[in-house]
């Protein structure tokens, strides 16, 4: 009984930290000399980019915070005030709520991480991927799918699914739905995980031949604009952002199409996935975009972007007068060719 009480006593702080989302990172720099300066911590949590810093005292540093997600991938950088103004290497690893300990040299060689189950799983997964490639027993995707099915409650399973769906783009919607269904109810309670499901559903709905999903957003003057207000007209819904170089490169093509077909019935409604109003408006002015522009300044968390399954830009949808998506992702010559076919009838 005494051993049980002792175990519960030591376990309860960890349980409390996990439930509250609190994380602690304690680091130690291995060096024969005193290291001075700061260690910087960068990470993304609940689709927000966050940053923190900690002064190095007696070759140690300390971070603590509260995450909204079930896990985060952190980047640590050291800026040594005595040696150089430049950052001296970095370490990247996964952290879940709890207490993590990090030791490394000043250039982050021989970084050792303890206390992170997520990092242990990530390291093990890397080994399994390598073994599968060497032994020709499967692809990285095969290994990752197997991991998700066997670790439904791991935050790493969510990040793997998200990576294959969004970054690698090597999952069909049926595969993505099946893997999402495997995830535990606990994971599905996180807003970020719910957003992934909404994205999957959006990609399934926003396809050629289906009705375009209605939405309302405010334009640059604060006026509410609805897609349904374009009913009876052809409208190109164009997703872009000021920070997106391919989008900016494509804007002259969209402008040329607008000038060529606007008198024949073409309308354009641009949805900006910017997060900064000033930069958005500056880009609209610089690129001389003459048609209606809307945004809620929430980047890829924009409700419309999620509804339309947008995870990369530029992207667009050509919608017929009766509200049906007739084409998508038209760029350059393809855009001109499709519009010529429509308006030459």
Coordinates of C-alpha atoms in Angstrom, one line a residue:
X1 CA 0.0 0.0 0.0
X2 CA 2.8 2.4 0.9
X3 CA 4.5 1.7 -2.5
X4 CA 1.2 2.4 -4.3
X5 CA 0.7 5.7 -2.5
X6 CA 4.3 6.7 -3.3
X7 CA 3.8 5.9 -6.9
X8 CA 0.6 7.9 -7.0
X9 CA 2.3 10.8 -5.3
X10 CA 5.0 11.0 -7.9
X11 CA 2.6 10.3 -10.8
X12 CA 0.1 12.9 -9.9
X13 CA 2.1 16.0 -10.9
X14 CA 2.6 14.4 -14.4
X15 CA -1.1 13.6 -14.7
X16 CA -1.9 17.2 -13.7
X17 CA 0.6 18.6 -16.2
X18 CA -0.9 16.4 -19.0
X19 CA -4.4 17.5 -18.2
X20 CA -3.5 21.2 -18.0
X21 CA -1.3 21.2 -21.1
X22 CA 1.6 22.5 -19.1
X23 CA 5.1 21.7 -20.4
X24 CA 8.5 22.4 -18.9
X25 CA 11.9 22.2 -20.7
X26 CA 15.1 22.3 -18.7
X27 CA 18.3 22.4 -20.6
X28 CA 22.0 22.1 -19.7
X29 CA 24.9 23.1 -22.0
X30 CA 27.8 20.7 -21.6
X31 CA 31.0 22.9 -21.7
X32 CA 34.2 23.3 -19.8
X33 CA 33.7 27.1 -20.0
X34 CA 30.8 29.3 -19.0
X35 CA 28.3 29.9 -21.8
X36 CA 26.4 33.2 -21.7
X37 CA 23.6 34.5 -23.8
X38 CA 20.1 33.3 -24.5
X39 CA 18.4 30.2 -25.8
X40 CA 15.4 30.8 -28.1
X41 CA 12.4 28.6 -28.3
X42 CA 10.2 28.5 -31.5
X43 CA 7.1 26.3 -32.0
X44 CA 3.6 26.2 -33.4
X45 CA 0.7 25.6 -31.2
X46 CA -3.0 25.5 -32.2
X47 CA -1.9 27.0 -35.6
X48 CA -0.1 29.9 -34.0
X49 CA 3.6 30.5 -34.3
X50 CA 5.1 31.3 -30.8
X51 CA 8.5 32.3 -29.5
X52 CA 10.1 32.5 -26.1
X53 CA 13.6 33.0 -24.8
X54 CA 15.6 32.1 -21.7
X55 CA 18.9 33.5 -20.3
X56 CA 21.7 31.0 -19.9
X57 CA 22.6 30.9 -16.2
X58 CA 25.4 28.5 -15.1
X59 CA 25.1 26.8 -18.4
X60 CA 21.4 26.0 -17.8
X61 CA 18.2 27.4 -19.2
X62 CA 14.5 26.9 -18.4
X63 CA 11.2 27.2 -20.3
X64 CA 7.7 26.6 -19.3
X65 CA 4.3 27.2 -20.9
X66 CA 0.9 25.7 -21.7
X67 CA 0.1 24.1 -25.0
X68 CA -3.4 23.9 -26.5
X69 CA -2.5 21.1 -28.8
X70 CA -1.6 17.6 -27.6
X71 CA 2.0 18.0 -28.6
X72 CA 4.4 20.5 -30.2
X73 CA 7.5 20.4 -32.2
X74 CA 10.0 22.8 -30.8
X75 CA 13.2 24.5 -32.2
X76 CA 15.9 25.6 -29.8
X77 CA 18.6 28.1 -30.8
X78 CA 21.5 29.4 -28.8
X79 CA 22.9 32.9 -29.2
X80 CA 26.2 33.1 -27.2
X81 CA 26.9 36.7 -26.3
X82 CA 30.6 36.1 -25.9
X83 CA 31.4 34.1 -28.9
X84 CA 29.3 35.4 -31.8
X85 CA 26.2 37.3 -32.6
X86 CA 25.1 34.4 -34.8
X87 CA 22.9 31.5 -33.6
X88 CA 25.0 28.5 -32.9
X89 CA 23.2 25.5 -34.2
X90 CA 19.8 24.3 -33.2
X91 CA 17.9 21.3 -31.9
X92 CA 14.4 20.2 -33.0
X93 CA 12.3 17.7 -31.1
X94 CA 8.7 16.8 -30.1
X95 CA 7.2 17.6 -26.7
X96 CA 4.0 16.7 -25.0
X97 CA 2.7 18.1 -21.8
X98 CA 5.1 17.2 -19.0
X99 CA 8.8 17.8 -18.0
X100 CA 11.5 17.4 -20.6
X101 CA 15.3 17.5 -20.0
X102 CA 17.7 18.5 -22.8
X103 CA 21.5 18.3 -22.7
X104 CA 23.9 19.3 -25.5
X105 CA 27.1 21.2 -26.4
X106 CA 26.9 24.8 -27.3
X107 CA 26.7 23.9 -30.9
X108 CA 23.9 21.4 -30.1
X109 CA 26.1 18.4 -31.0
X110 CA 25.2 15.3 -29.1
X111 CA 21.8 16.5 -28.1
X112 CA 20.1 14.2 -25.6
X113 CA 16.4 14.4 -24.8
X114 CA 14.7 12.6 -22.0
X115 CA 11.1 12.8 -20.7
X116 CA 9.4 13.1 -24.1
X117 CA 7.4 10.1 -25.2
X118 CA 6.6 11.8 -28.5
X119 CA 10.3 12.2 -29.3
X120 CA 10.9 8.5 -28.4
X121 CA 8.2 7.5 -30.8
X122 CA 9.5 9.8 -33.5
X123 CA 13.0 8.4 -33.2
X124 CA 11.6 4.8 -33.3
X125 CA 9.6 5.7 -36.4
X126 CA 12.6 7.0 -38.2
X127 CA 14.4 3.7 -37.5
X128 CA 11.5 1.7 -38.8
X129 CA 11.3 3.9 -42.0
X130 CA 15.0 3.4 -42.7
X131 CA 14.7 -0.4 -42.1
X132 CA 11.8 -0.7 -44.4
X133 CA 13.6 1.2 -47.2
X134 CA 16.8 -0.8 -46.8
X135 CA 15.0 -4.2 -46.6
X136 CA 12.5 -3.2 -49.3
X137 CA 9.6 -4.2 -47.0
X138 CA 7.5 -1.0 -47.5
X139 CA 7.5 2.7 -48.0
X140 CA 7.6 5.5 -45.5
X141 CA 3.8 5.9 -46.0
X142 CA 3.3 2.2 -45.2
X143 CA 5.3 2.5 -42.0
X144 CA 3.4 5.7 -41.0
X145 CA 0.0 4.2 -41.6
X146 CA 1.0 1.2 -39.5
X147 CA 2.0 3.5 -36.7
X148 CA -1.3 5.4 -36.8
X149 CA -3.3 2.2 -36.6
X150 CA -1.2 1.0 -33.6
X151 CA -0.9 4.3 -31.8
X152 CA -4.4 5.9 -32.1
X153 CA -3.9 8.1 -29.0
X154 CA -0.5 9.5 -29.9
X155 CA -0.3 13.1 -31.0
X156 CA 2.3 11.9 -33.5
X157 CA -0.4 10.0 -35.3
X158 CA -2.2 13.2 -35.9
X159 CA 0.9 15.0 -37.2
X160 CA 1.7 12.1 -39.5
X161 CA -1.8 12.1 -40.9
X162 CA -1.7 15.8 -41.4
X163 CA 1.7 15.6 -43.1
X164 CA 0.7 13.0 -45.6
X165 CA -2.6 14.7 -46.4
X166 CA -1.3 18.3 -46.7
X167 CA 2.4 18.3 -47.3
X168 CA 3.0 15.0 -49.1
X169 CA -0.4 14.9 -50.7
X170 CA -0.2 11.1 -51.0
X171 CA -3.4 10.1 -49.3
X172 CA -6.8 9.7 -51.0
X173 CA -9.7 11.2 -49.2
X174 CA -11.0 7.7 -48.4
X175 CA -7.6 6.8 -46.9
X176 CA -7.5 10.0 -44.9
X177 CA -11.1 9.4 -43.6
X178 CA -10.2 5.9 -42.6
X179 CA -7.1 6.9 -40.7
X180 CA -8.9 9.8 -39.0
X181 CA -11.5 7.4 -37.8
X182 CA -8.7 5.4 -36.1
X183 CA -7.7 8.4 -33.9
X184 CA -8.8 8.2 -30.3
X185 CA -11.8 10.3 -29.0
X186 CA -9.2 12.2 -26.8
X187 CA -7.3 13.4 -29.9
X188 CA -10.5 14.3 -31.7
X189 CA -11.4 16.8 -29.0
X190 CA -8.5 19.0 -29.9
X191 CA -9.4 22.0 -32.1
X192 CA -6.5 21.4 -34.4
X193 CA -7.5 17.8 -35.0
X194 CA -11.1 18.9 -35.6
X195 CA -9.8 21.4 -38.2
X196 CA -8.1 18.5 -40.1
X197 CA -11.4 16.6 -40.3
X198 CA -13.1 19.8 -41.6
X199 CA -10.3 20.1 -44.2
X200 CA -10.9 16.5 -45.3
X201 CA -14.6 17.1 -45.6
X202 CA -14.0 20.4 -47.5
X203 CA -11.7 18.6 -50.0
X204 CA -14.4 16.1 -50.6
X205 CA -17.2 18.7 -51.1
X206 CA -15.3 21.3 -53.2
X207 CA -14.9 19.3 -56.4
X208 CA -16.0 19.8 -59.9
X209 CA -19.6 19.0 -60.5
X210 CA -20.8 19.8 -56.9
X211 CA -22.5 23.0 -55.7
X212 CA -20.2 25.7 -54.5
X213 CA -20.4 26.2 -50.7
X214 CA -21.8 29.6 -49.9
X215 CA -19.9 31.9 -47.6
X216 CA -19.8 35.5 -46.4
X217 CA -16.7 37.6 -45.6
X218 CA -15.9 41.3 -45.4
X219 CA -14.2 43.3 -48.2
X220 CA -11.5 45.9 -47.7
X221 CA -14.2 48.5 -46.7
X222 CA -15.8 46.2 -44.1
X223 CA -18.8 45.4 -46.3
X224 CA -20.1 41.8 -46.1
X225 CA -19.9 40.0 -49.4
X226 CA -21.6 36.6 -50.0
X227 CA -20.8 34.2 -52.7
X228 CA -24.6 33.7 -53.2
X229 CA -24.8 37.3 -54.4
X230 CA -23.1 36.2 -57.6
X231 CA -25.8 33.7 -58.4
X232 CA -26.7 34.0 -62.1
X233 CA -23.2 35.0 -63.1
X234 CA -19.9 33.2 -63.7
X235 CA -17.5 33.9 -60.8
X236 CA -13.9 32.8 -60.2
X237 CA -13.3 32.3 -56.5
X238 CA -9.5 32.9 -56.1
X239 CA -7.6 32.0 -52.9
X240 CA -4.3 33.9 -52.5
X241 CA -2.1 35.9 -50.0
X242 CA 0.3 38.7 -50.1
X243 CA 3.1 36.5 -48.7
X244 CA 2.6 33.8 -51.4
X245 CA 5.1 34.3 -54.2
X246 CA 3.4 31.9 -56.6
X247 CA 0.1 33.8 -56.0
X248 CA 1.8 37.1 -56.7
X249 CA 3.3 35.7 -59.9
X250 CA -0.1 34.4 -61.0
X251 CA -1.9 37.7 -60.3
X252 CA -0.9 39.2 -63.8
X253 CA -2.6 36.2 -65.5
X254 CA -5.7 36.6 -63.4
X255 CA -5.7 40.4 -64.2
X256 CA -5.4 39.7 -67.9
X257 CA -8.3 37.2 -67.8
X258 CA -10.4 39.7 -65.9
X259 CA -9.8 42.5 -68.5
X260 CA -10.4 40.1 -71.4
X261 CA -13.7 38.5 -70.1
X262 CA -15.3 40.9 -67.6
X263 CA -17.5 42.5 -70.3
X264 CA -18.6 39.0 -71.3
X265 CA -19.7 38.1 -67.8
X266 CA -16.7 37.1 -65.7
X267 CA -16.6 38.1 -62.1
X268 CA -13.8 37.4 -59.7
X269 CA -14.0 37.2 -55.9
X270 CA -10.6 36.9 -54.2
X271 CA -10.3 35.4 -50.7
X272 CA -7.0 36.5 -49.1
X273 CA -5.4 34.1 -46.6
X274 CA -3.4 36.9 -45.1
X275 CA -3.0 37.5 -41.4
X276 CA -1.9 41.1 -41.7
X277 CA -4.3 43.7 -43.0
X278 CA -1.7 46.2 -44.0
X279 CA 0.3 43.8 -46.1
X280 CA -2.9 42.5 -47.7
X281 CA -4.0 46.0 -48.8
X282 CA -0.5 46.9 -49.9
X283 CA -0.4 43.8 -52.2
X284 CA -3.9 44.6 -53.6
X285 CA -2.7 48.1 -54.5
X286 CA 0.7 47.0 -55.8
X287 CA -0.7 44.2 -58.0
X288 CA -3.6 46.5 -59.2
X289 CA -6.3 44.0 -58.4
X290 CA -9.5 45.7 -59.5
X291 CA -12.1 43.1 -58.4
X292 CA -13.7 42.4 -55.0
X293 CA -11.3 41.3 -52.3
X294 CA -12.4 39.7 -49.0
X295 CA -10.5 38.3 -46.0
X296 CA -11.0 37.6 -42.3
X297 CA -7.2 37.7 -41.8
X298 CA -7.0 34.3 -40.3
X299 CA -4.6 32.7 -42.9
X300 CA -5.2 29.0 -43.4
X301 CA -7.6 29.0 -40.5
X302 CA -10.0 31.1 -42.6
X303 CA -13.4 29.4 -42.4
X304 CA -13.9 29.6 -46.1
X305 CA -10.4 28.0 -46.8
X306 CA -11.3 25.1 -44.5
X307 CA -14.7 24.7 -46.2
X308 CA -13.1 24.5 -49.6
X309 CA -10.3 22.1 -48.4
X310 CA -7.6 24.7 -49.1
X311 CA -4.1 23.8 -47.7
X312 CA -2.0 25.3 -50.5
X313 CA -2.3 28.4 -52.6
X314 CA -2.8 29.7 -55.2
X315 CA -6.1 27.9 -55.7
X316 CA -9.3 28.8 -57.5
X317 CA -12.8 27.5 -58.4
X318 CA -14.7 28.6 -61.4
X319 CA -18.4 28.6 -60.5
X320 CA -21.3 28.6 -63.0
X321 CA -24.3 30.9 -62.9
X322 CA -26.3 28.1 -61.2
X323 CA -23.7 27.7 -58.5
X324 CA -21.9 24.6 -59.6
X325 CA -18.1 24.2 -59.6
X326 CA -17.2 23.7 -63.3
X327 CA -13.4 23.9 -63.0
X328 CA -10.7 24.3 -60.4
X329 CA -7.0 25.3 -60.1
X330 CA -7.0 27.1 -63.5
X331 CA -3.7 29.0 -64.0
X332 CA -1.9 30.7 -66.8
X333 CA -3.0 29.4 -70.3
X334 CA -5.4 27.0 -68.7
X335 CA -7.4 29.8 -67.2
X336 CA -7.6 31.7 -70.5
X337 CA -8.4 28.5 -72.4
X338 CA -11.3 27.5 -70.1
X339 CA -12.8 31.0 -70.1
X340 CA -12.5 31.3 -73.9
X341 CA -14.4 28.0 -74.2
X342 CA -17.2 29.3 -71.9
X343 CA -17.6 32.8 -73.2
X344 CA -17.3 31.9 -76.9
X345 CA -20.5 29.9 -76.8

